[in-house]
mmCIF file of N, CA, C and O in Angstrom:
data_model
loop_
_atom_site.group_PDB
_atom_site.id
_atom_site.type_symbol
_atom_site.label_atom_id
_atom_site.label_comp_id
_atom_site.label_asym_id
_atom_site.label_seq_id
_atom_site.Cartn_x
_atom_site.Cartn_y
_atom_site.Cartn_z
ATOM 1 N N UNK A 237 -2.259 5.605 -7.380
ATOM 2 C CA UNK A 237 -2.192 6.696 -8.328
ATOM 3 C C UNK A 237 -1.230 6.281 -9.436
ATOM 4 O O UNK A 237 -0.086 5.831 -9.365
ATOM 5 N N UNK A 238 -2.006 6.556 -10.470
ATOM 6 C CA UNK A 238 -0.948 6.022 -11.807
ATOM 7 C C UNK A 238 0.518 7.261 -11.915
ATOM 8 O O UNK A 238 0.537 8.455 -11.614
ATOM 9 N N UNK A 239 1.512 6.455 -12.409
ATOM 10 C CA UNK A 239 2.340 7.720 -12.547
ATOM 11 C C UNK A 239 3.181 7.856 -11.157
ATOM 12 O O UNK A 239 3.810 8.841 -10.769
ATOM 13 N N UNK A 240 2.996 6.435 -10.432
ATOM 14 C CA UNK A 240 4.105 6.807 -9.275
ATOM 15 C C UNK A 240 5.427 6.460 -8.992
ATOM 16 O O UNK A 240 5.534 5.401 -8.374
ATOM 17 N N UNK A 241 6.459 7.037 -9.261
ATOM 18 C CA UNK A 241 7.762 6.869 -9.529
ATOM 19 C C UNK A 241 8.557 6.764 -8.372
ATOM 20 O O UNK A 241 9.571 7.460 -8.430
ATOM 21 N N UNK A 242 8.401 6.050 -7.241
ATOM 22 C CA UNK A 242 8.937 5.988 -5.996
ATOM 23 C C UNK A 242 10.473 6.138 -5.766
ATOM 24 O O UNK A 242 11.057 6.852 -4.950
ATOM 25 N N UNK A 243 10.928 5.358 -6.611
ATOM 26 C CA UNK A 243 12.731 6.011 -6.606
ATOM 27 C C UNK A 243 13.089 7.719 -6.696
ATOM 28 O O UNK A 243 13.993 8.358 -6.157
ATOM 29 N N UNK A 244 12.109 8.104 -7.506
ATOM 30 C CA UNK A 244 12.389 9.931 -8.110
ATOM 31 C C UNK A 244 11.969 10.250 -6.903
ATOM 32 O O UNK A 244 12.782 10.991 -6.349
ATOM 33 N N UNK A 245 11.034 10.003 -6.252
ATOM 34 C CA UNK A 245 10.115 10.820 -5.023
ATOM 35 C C UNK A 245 11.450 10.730 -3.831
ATOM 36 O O UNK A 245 12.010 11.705 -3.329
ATOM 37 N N UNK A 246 11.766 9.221 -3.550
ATOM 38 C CA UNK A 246 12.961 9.052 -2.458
ATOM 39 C C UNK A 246 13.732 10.161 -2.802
ATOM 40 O O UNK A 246 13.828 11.191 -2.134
ATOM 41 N N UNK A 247 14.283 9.917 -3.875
ATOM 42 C CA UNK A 247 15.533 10.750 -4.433
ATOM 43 C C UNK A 247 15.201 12.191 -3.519
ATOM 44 O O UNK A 247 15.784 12.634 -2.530
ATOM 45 N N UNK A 248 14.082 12.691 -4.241
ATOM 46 C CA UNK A 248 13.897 13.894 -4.683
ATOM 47 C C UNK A 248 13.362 14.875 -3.292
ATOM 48 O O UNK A 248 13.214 16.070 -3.037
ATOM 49 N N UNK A 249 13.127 13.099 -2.372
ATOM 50 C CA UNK A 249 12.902 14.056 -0.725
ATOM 51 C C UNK A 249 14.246 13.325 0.334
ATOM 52 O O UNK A 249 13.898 13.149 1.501
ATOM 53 N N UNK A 250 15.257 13.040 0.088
ATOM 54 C CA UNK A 250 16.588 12.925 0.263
ATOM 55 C C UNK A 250 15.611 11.944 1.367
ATOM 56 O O UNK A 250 15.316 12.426 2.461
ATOM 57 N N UNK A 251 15.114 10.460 0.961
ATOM 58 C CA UNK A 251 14.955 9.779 1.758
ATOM 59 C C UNK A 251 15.947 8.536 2.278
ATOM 60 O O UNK A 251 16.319 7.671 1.486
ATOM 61 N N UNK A 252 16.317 8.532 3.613
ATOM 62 C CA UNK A 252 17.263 7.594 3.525
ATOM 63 C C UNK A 252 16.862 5.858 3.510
ATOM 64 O O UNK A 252 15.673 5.544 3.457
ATOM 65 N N UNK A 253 17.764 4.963 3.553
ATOM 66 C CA UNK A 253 17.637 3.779 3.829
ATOM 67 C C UNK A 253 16.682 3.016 4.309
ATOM 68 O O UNK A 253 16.163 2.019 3.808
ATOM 69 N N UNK A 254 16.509 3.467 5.166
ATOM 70 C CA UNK A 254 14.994 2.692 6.039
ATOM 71 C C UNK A 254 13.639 3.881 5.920
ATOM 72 O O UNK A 254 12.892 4.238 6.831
ATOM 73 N N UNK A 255 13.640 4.223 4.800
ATOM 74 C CA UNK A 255 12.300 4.761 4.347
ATOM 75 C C UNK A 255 11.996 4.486 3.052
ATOM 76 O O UNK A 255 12.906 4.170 2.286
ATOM 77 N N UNK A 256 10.776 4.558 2.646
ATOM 78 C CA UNK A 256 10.015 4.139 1.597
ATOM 79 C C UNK A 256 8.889 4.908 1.295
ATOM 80 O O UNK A 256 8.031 5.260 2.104
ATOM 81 N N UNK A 257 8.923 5.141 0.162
ATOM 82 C CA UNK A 257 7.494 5.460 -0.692
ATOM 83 C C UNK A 257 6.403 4.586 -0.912
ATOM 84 O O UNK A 257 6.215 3.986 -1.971
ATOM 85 N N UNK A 258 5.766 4.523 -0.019
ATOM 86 C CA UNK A 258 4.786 3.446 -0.250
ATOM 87 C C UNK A 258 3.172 3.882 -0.728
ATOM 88 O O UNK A 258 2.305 3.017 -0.846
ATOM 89 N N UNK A 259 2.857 5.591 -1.025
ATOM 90 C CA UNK A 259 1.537 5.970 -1.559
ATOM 91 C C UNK A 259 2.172 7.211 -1.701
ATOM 92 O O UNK A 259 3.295 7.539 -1.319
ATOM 93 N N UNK A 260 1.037 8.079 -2.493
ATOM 94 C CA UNK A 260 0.969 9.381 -2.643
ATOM 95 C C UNK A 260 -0.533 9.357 -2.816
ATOM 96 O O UNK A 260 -1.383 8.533 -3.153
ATOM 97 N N UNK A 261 -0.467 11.208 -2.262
ATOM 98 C CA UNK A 261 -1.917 11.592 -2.498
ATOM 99 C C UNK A 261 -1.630 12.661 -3.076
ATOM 100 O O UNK A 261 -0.633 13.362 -2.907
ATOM 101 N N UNK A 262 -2.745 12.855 -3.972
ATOM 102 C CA UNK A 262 -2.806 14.226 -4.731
ATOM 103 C C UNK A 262 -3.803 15.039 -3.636
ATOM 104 O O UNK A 262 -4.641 14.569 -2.867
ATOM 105 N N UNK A 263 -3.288 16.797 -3.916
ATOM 106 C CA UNK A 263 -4.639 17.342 -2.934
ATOM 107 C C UNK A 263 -4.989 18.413 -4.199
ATOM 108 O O UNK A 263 -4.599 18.442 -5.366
ATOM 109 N N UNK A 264 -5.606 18.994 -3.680
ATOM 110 C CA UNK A 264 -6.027 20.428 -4.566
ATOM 111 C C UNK A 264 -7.673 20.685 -4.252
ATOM 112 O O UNK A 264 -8.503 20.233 -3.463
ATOM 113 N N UNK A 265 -7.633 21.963 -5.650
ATOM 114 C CA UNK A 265 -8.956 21.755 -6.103
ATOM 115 C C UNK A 265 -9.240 20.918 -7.232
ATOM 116 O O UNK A 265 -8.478 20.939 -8.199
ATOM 117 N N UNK A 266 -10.305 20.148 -7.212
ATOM 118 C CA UNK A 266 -10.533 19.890 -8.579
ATOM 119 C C UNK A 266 -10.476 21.190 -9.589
ATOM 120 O O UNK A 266 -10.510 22.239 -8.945
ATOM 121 N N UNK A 267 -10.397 21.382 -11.046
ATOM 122 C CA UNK A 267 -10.413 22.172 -11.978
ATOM 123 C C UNK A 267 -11.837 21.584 -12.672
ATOM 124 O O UNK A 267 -12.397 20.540 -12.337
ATOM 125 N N UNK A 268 -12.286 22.536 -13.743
ATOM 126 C CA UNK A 268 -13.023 22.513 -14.424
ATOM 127 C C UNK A 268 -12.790 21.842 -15.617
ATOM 128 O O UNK A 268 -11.750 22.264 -16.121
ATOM 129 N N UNK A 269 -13.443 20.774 -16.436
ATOM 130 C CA UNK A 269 -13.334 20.185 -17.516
ATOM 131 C C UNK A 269 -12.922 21.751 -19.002
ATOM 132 O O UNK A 269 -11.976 21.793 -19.789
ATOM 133 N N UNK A 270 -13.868 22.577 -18.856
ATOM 134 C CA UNK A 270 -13.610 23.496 -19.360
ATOM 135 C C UNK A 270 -12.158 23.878 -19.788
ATOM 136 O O UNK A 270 -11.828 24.013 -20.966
ATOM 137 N N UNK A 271 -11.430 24.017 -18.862
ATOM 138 C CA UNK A 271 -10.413 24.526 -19.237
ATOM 139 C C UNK A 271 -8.872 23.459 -19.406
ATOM 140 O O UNK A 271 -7.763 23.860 -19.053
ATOM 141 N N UNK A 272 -9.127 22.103 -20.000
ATOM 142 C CA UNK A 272 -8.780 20.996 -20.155
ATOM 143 C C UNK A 272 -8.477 21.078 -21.974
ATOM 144 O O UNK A 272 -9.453 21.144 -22.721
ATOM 145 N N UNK A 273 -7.381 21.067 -22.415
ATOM 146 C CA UNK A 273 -7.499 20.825 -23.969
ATOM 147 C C UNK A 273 -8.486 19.497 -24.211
ATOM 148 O O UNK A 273 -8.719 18.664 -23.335
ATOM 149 N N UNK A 274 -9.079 19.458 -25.718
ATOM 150 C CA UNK A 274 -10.301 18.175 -25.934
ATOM 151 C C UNK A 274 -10.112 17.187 -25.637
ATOM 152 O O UNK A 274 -10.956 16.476 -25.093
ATOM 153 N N UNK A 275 -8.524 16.718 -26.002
ATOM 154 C CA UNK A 275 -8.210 15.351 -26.072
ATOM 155 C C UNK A 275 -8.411 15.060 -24.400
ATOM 156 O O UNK A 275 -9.185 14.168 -24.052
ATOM 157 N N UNK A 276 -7.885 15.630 -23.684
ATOM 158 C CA UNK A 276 -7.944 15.726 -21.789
ATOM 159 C C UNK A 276 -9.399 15.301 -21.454
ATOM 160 O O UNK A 276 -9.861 14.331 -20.855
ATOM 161 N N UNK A 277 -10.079 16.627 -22.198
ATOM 162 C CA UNK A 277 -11.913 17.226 -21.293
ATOM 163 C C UNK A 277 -12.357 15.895 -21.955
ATOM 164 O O UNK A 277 -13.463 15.800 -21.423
ATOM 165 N N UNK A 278 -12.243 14.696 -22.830
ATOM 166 C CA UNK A 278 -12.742 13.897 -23.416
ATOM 167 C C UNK A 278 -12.809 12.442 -22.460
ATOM 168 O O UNK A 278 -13.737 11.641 -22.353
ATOM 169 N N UNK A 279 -11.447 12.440 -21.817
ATOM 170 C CA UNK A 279 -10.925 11.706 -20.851
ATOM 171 C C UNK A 279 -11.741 11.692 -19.761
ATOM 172 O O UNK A 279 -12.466 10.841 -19.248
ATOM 173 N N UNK A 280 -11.506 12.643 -19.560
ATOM 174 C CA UNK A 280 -12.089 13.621 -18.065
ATOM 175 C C UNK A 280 -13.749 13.080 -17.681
ATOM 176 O O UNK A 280 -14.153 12.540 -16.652
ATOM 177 N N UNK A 281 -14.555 13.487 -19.028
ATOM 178 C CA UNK A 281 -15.763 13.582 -18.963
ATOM 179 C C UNK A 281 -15.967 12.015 -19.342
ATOM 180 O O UNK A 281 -16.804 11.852 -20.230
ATOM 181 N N UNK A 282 -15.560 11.218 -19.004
ATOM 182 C CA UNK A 282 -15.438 9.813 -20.033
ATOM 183 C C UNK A 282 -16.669 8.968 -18.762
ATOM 184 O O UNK A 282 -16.744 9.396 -17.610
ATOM 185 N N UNK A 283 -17.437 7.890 -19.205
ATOM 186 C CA UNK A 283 -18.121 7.548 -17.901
ATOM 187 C C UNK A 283 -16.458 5.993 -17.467
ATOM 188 O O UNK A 283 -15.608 5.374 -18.107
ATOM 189 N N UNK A 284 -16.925 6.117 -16.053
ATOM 190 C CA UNK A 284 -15.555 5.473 -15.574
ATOM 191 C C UNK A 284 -16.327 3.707 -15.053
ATOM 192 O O UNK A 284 -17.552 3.714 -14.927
ATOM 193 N N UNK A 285 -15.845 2.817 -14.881
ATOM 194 C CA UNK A 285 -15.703 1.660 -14.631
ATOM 195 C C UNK A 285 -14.886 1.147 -14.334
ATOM 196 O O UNK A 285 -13.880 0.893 -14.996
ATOM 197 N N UNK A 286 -15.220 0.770 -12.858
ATOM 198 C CA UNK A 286 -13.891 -0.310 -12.522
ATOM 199 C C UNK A 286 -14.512 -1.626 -12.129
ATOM 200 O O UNK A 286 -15.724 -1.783 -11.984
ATOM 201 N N UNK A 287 -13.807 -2.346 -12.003
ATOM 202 C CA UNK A 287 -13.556 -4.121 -11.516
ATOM 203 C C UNK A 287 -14.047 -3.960 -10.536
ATOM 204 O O UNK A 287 -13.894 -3.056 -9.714
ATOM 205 N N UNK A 288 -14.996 -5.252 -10.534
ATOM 206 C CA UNK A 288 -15.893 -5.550 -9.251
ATOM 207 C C UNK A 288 -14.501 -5.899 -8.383
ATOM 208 O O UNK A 288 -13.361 -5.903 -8.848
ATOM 209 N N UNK A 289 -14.952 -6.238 -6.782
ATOM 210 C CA UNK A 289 -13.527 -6.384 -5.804
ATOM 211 C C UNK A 289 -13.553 -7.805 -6.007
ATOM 212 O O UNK A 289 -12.624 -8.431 -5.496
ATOM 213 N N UNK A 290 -14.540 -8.530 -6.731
ATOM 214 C CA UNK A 290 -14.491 -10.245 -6.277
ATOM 215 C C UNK A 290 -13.157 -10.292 -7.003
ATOM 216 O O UNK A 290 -12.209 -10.844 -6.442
ATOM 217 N N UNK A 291 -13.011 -9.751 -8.220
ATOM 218 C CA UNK A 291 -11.884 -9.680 -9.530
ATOM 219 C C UNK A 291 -10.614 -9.260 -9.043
ATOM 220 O O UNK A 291 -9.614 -9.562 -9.695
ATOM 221 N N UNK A 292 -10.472 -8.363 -7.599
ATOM 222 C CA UNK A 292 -8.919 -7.711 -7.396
ATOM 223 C C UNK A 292 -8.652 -8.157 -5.739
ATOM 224 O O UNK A 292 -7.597 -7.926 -5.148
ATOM 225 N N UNK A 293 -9.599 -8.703 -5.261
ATOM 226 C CA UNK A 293 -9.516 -9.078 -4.154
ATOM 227 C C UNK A 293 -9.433 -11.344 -3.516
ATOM 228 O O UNK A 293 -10.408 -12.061 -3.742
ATOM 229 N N UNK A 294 -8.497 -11.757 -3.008
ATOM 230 C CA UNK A 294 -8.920 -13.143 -2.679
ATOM 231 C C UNK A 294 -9.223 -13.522 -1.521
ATOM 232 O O UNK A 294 -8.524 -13.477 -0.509
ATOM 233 N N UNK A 295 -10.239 -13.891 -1.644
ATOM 234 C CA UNK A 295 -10.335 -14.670 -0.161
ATOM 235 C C UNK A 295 -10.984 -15.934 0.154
ATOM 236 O O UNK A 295 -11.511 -16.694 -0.658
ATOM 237 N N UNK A 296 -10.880 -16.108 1.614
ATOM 238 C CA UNK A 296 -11.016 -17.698 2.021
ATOM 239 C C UNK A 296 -12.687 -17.658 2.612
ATOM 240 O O UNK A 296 -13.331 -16.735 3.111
ATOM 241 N N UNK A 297 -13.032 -19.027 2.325
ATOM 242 C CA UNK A 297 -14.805 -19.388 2.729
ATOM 243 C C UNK A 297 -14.228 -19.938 3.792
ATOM 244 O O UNK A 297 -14.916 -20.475 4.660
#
């Protein structure tokens, strides 16, 4: 998840020494594009593409 600030999160859940932030999950409902200012609902509605895994992944033959 973009936007993950693992020091603020420790901080901010009084984590000690031998713990770590190592993911977050968002939960909810999704919301409606609708009610998104344009610049957002533009984002939002955008078609998405990501990197094949050959590109983010290595491995051995």
């Amino acid at each position: 998840m973009g936007g993950l600030h693992a020091g603020a999160i420790a901080a901010a859940r009084k984590l000690t020494d031998d713990q770590a932030v190592v993911s977050v999950t968002a939960i909810g409902v999704l919301g409606k594009p609708s009610d998104l200012t344009p610049e957002l609902r533009e984002r939002e509605i955008a078609p998405r593409s990501r990197k094949p895994l050959a590109e983010l992944l290595l491995t051995s033959d």
